[in-house]
Short mmCIF file of C-alpha atoms and ligand atoms in Angstrom, two decimals:
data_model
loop_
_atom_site.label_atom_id
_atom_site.label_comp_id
_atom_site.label_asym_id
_atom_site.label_seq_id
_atom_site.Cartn_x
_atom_site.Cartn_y
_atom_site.Cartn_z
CA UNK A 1 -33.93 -14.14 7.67
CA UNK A 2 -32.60 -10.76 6.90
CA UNK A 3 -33.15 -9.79 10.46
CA UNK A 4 -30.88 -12.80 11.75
CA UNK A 5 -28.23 -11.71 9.52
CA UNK A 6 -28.40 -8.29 10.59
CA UNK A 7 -27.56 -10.06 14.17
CA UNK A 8 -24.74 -12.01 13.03
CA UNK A 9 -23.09 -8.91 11.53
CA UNK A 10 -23.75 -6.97 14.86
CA UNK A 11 -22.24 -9.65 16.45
CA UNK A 12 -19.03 -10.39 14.54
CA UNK A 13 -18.47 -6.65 14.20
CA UNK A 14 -18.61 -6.50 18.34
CA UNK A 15 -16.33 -9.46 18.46
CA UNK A 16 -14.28 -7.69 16.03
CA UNK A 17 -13.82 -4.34 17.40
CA UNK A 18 -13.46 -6.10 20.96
CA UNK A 19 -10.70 -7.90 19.14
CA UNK A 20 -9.38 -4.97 18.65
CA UNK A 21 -9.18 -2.77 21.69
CA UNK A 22 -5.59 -2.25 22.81
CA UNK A 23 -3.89 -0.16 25.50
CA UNK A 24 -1.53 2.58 25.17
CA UNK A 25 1.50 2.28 27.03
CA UNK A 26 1.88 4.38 30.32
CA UNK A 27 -1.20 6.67 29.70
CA UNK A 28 -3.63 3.68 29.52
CA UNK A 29 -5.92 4.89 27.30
CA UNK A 30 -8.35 2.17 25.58
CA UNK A 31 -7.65 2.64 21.25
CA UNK A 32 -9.36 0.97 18.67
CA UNK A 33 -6.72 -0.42 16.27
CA UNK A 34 -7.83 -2.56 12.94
CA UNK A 35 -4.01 -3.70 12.35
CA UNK A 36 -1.15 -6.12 13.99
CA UNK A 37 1.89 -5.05 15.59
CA UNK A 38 3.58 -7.65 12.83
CA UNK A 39 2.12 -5.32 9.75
CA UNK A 40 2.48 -2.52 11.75
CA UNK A 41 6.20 -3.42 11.89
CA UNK A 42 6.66 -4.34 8.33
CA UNK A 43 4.89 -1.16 6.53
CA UNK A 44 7.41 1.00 8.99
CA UNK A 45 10.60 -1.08 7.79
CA UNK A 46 9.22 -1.06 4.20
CA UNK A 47 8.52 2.81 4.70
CA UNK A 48 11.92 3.40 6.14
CA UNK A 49 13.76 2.03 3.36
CA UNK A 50 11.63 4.41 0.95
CA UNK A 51 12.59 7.27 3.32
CA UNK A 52 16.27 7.24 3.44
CA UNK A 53 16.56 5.95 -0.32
CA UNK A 54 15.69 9.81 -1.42
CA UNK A 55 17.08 11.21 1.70
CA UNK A 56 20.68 12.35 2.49
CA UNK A 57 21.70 10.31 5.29
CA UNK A 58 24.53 12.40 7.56
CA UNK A 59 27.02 9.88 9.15
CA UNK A 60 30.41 10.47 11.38
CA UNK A 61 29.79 13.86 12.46
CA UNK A 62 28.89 15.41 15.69
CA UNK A 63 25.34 15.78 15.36
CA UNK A 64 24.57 12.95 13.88
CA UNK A 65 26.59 10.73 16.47
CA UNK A 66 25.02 13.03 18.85
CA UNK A 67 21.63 11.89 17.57
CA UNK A 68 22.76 8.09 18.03
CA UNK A 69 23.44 8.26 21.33
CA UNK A 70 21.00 10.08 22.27
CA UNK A 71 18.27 7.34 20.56
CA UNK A 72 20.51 4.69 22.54
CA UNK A 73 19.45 6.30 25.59
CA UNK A 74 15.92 6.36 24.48
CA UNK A 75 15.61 3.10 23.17
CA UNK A 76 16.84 1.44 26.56
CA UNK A 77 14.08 3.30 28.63
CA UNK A 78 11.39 2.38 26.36
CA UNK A 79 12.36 -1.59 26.76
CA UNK A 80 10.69 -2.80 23.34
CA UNK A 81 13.38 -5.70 22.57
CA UNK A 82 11.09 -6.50 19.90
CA UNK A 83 11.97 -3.07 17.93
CA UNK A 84 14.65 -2.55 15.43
CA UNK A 85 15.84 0.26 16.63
CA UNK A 86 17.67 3.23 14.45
CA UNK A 87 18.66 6.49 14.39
CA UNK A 88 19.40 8.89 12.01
CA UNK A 89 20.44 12.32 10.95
CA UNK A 90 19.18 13.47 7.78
CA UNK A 91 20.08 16.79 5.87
CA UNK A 92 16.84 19.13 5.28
CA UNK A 93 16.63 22.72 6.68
CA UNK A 94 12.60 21.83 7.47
CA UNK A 95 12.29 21.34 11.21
CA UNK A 96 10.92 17.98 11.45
CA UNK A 97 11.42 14.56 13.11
CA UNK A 98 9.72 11.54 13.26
CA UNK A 99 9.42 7.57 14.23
CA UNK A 100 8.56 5.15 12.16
CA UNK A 101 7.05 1.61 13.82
CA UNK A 102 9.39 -0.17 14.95
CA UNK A 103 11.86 2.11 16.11
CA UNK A 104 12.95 3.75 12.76
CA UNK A 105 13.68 7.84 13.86
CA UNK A 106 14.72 10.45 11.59
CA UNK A 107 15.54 13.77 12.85
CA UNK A 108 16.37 16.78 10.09
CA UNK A 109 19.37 18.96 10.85
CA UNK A 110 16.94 21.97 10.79
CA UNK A 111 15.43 20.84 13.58
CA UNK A 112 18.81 21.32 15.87
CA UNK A 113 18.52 24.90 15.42
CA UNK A 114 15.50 24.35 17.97
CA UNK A 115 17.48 21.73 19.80
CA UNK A 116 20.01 23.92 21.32
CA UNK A 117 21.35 20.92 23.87
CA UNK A 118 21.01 16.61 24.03
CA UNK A 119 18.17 17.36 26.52
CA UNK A 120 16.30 19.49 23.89
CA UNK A 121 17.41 17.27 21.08
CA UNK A 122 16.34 14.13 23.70
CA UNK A 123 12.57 15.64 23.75
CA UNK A 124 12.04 15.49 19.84
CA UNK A 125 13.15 12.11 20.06
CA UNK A 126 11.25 11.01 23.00
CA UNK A 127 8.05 12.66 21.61
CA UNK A 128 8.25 10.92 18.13
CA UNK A 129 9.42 7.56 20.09
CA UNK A 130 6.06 7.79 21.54
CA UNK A 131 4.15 8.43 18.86
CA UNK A 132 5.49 4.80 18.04
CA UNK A 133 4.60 3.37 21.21
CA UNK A 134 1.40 4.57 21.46
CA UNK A 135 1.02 3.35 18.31
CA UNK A 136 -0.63 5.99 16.95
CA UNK A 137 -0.32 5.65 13.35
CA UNK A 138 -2.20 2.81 13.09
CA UNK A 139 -4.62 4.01 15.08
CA UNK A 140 -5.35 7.13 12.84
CA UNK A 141 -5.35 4.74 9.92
CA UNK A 142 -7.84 2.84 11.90
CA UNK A 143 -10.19 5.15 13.20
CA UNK A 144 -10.49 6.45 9.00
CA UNK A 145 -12.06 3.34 8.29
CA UNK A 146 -14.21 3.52 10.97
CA UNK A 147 -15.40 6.43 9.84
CA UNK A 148 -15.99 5.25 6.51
CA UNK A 149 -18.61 3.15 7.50
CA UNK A 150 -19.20 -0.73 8.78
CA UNK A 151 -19.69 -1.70 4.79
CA UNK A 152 -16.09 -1.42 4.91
CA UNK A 153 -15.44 -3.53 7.96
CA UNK A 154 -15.39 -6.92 5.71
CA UNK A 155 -12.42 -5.07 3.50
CA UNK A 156 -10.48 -4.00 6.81
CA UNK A 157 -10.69 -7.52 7.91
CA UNK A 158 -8.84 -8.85 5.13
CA UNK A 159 -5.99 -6.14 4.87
CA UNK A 160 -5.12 -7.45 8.00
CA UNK A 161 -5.04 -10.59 7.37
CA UNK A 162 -4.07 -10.50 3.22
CA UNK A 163 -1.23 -8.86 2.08
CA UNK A 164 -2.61 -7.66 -1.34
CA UNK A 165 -5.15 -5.20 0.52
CA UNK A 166 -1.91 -3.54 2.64
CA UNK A 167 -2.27 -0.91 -0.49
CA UNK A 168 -5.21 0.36 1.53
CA UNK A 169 -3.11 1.29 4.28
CA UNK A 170 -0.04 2.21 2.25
CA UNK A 171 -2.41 4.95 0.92
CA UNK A 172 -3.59 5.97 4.37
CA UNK A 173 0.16 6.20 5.75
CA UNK A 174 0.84 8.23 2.90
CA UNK A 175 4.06 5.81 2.00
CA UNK A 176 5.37 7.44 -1.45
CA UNK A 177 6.55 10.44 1.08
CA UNK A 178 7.65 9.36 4.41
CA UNK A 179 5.25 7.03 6.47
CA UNK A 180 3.27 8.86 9.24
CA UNK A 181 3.86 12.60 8.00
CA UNK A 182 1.11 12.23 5.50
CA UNK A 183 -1.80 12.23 8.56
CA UNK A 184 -1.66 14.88 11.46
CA UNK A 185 -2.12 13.33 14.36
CA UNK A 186 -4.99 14.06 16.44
CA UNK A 187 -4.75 16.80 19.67
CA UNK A 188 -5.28 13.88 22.12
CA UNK A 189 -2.47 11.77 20.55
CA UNK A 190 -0.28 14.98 20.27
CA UNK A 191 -0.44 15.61 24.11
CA UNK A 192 -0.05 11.90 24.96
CA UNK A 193 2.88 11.78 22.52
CA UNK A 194 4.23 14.89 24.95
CA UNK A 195 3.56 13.19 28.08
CA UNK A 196 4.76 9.57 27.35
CA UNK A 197 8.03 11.41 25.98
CA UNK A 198 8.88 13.43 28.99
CA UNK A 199 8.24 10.01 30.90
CA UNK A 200 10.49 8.44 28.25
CA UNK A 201 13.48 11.10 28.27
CA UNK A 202 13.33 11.26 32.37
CA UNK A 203 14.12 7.79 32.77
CA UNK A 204 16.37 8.17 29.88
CA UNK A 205 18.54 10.24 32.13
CA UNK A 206 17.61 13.47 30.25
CA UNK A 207 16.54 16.75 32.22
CA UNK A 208 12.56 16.92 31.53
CA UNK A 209 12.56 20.53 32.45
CA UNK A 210 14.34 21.27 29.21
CA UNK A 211 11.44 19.74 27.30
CA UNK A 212 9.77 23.48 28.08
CA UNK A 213 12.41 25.26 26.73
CA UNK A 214 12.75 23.04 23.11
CA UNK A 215 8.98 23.68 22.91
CA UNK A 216 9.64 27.26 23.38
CA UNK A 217 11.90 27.19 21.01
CA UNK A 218 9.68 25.68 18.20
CA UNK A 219 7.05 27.85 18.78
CA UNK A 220 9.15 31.27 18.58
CA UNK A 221 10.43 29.88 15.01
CA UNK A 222 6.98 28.67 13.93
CA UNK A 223 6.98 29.97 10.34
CA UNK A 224 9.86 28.02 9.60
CA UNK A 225 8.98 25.04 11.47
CA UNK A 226 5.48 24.70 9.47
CA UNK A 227 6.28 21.43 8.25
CA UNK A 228 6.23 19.81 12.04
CA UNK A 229 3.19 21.46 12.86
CA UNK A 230 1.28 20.59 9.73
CA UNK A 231 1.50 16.84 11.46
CA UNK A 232 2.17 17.34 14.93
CA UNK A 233 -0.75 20.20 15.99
CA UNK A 234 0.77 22.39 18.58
CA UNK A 235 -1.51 23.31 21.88
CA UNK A 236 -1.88 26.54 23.08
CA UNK A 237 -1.18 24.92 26.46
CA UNK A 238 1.19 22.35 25.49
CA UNK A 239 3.84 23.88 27.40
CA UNK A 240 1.75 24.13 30.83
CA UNK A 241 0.30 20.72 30.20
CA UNK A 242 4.27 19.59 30.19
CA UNK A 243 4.68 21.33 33.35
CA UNK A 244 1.67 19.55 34.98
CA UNK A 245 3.08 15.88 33.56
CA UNK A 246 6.38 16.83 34.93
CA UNK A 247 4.67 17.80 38.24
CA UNK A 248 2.50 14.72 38.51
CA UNK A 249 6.01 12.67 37.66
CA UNK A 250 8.05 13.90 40.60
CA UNK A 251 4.98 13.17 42.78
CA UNK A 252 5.09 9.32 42.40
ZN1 ZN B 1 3.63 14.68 17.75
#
């Protein structure tokens, strides 16, 4: 009897994580994600909100007009009609950007001082964009339960499917803060973030050749741009693995 059940679980959990397999966009890599797009969408809106409630918003300047059109740009070459999209400017001296799901970017006026032109500024933007795409916070949240163990599997199940267990993931996104800067993201999601984005800011009209020089840029300020690389780990070969995306592009 206990042996049968012991089957069933090892069954449902295959069906389960089978459920579960997605793709990312443009890279193709198979990720295991425990979460809908839907709730996905609605913790980023509801994490947005939080965000720019104790933020200070910039609006009608340059830059932050700058940063508009720029996202426009953006937005239209990653063709997700189904995002919400918006962009904004906010004012901290920490060199930091990000994208909530659902199309929700923030970029900090410290970071322009590493964004010395739109292409520059259009990397960032692409880069945190496809952080989104990929999905790849709710992957991280994701592959945390998994490593907590299968005896969690029945409580994962619900919080996608009950709202009262979306505190779970609330924790995990770190939302109290700013959603998705709580968790650093993994090395293999940082240099598919960096490849999707120079994909994203090419056919965005955007020179990907400047994409070497912004990194360059972040990496000769790096004491002052801690708070970026706390959550987005910087590669000692990011900036050659760039060139070889950029490379492989012009190929096709
Ligand atoms: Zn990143």
């Amino acid at each position: 009897m206990k042996q049968l059940r012991n089957i069933i679980l090892v069954i449902t959990t295959l069906f389960i994580i089978a459920g579960c397999t997605h793709k990312t966009p443009y890279t193709n890599r198979s990720q295991m994600i425990f979460m809908s797009s839907e709730e996905e969408l609605a913790l980023g809106e509801q994490s947005y909100k939080q965000a720019l409630s104790q933020a200070k918003v910039v609006n009608n300047t340059y830059d932050s007009k700058r940063v508009k059109a720029i996202g426009e740009k953006i937005a239209a070459a990653a063709n997700r009609p189904d995002f919400k999209w918006e962009f904004n400017l906010v004012e901290n001296t920490a060199m930091n950007a990000f994208c909530l799901p659902g199309g929700k970017v923030v970029v900090y006026t410290g970071i322009l001082k590493a964004a010395k032109n739109d292409a520059q500024l259009a990397t960032v933007m692409s880069h945190e964009v496809a952080h989104a795409l990929a999905r790849h916070g709710a992957e991280r949240v994701s592959s945390s339960k998994i490593q907590q163990g299968i005896q969690l599997l029945g409580n994962v199940v619900l919080a996608t499917t009950a709202p009262e267990f979306t505190n779970t993931f609330n924790q995990a996104y770190g939302i109290g803060t700013e959603l998705g800067v709580m968790l650093p993201y993994g090395r293999l999601q940082e240099s598919e973030a960096d490849e999707i984005g120079i994909y994203l800011m090419a056919k965005a009209g955007y020179n990907p050749y400047e994409a070497l020089n912004f990194w360059k840029n972040m990496s000769d300020g790096k004491e002052s741009t801690n708070e970026f690389f706390s959550t987005h780990p910087s590669s000692e070969t990011r900036i050659e693995d760039i060139k070889n995306v950029i490379t492989k592009m012009e190929r096709k």
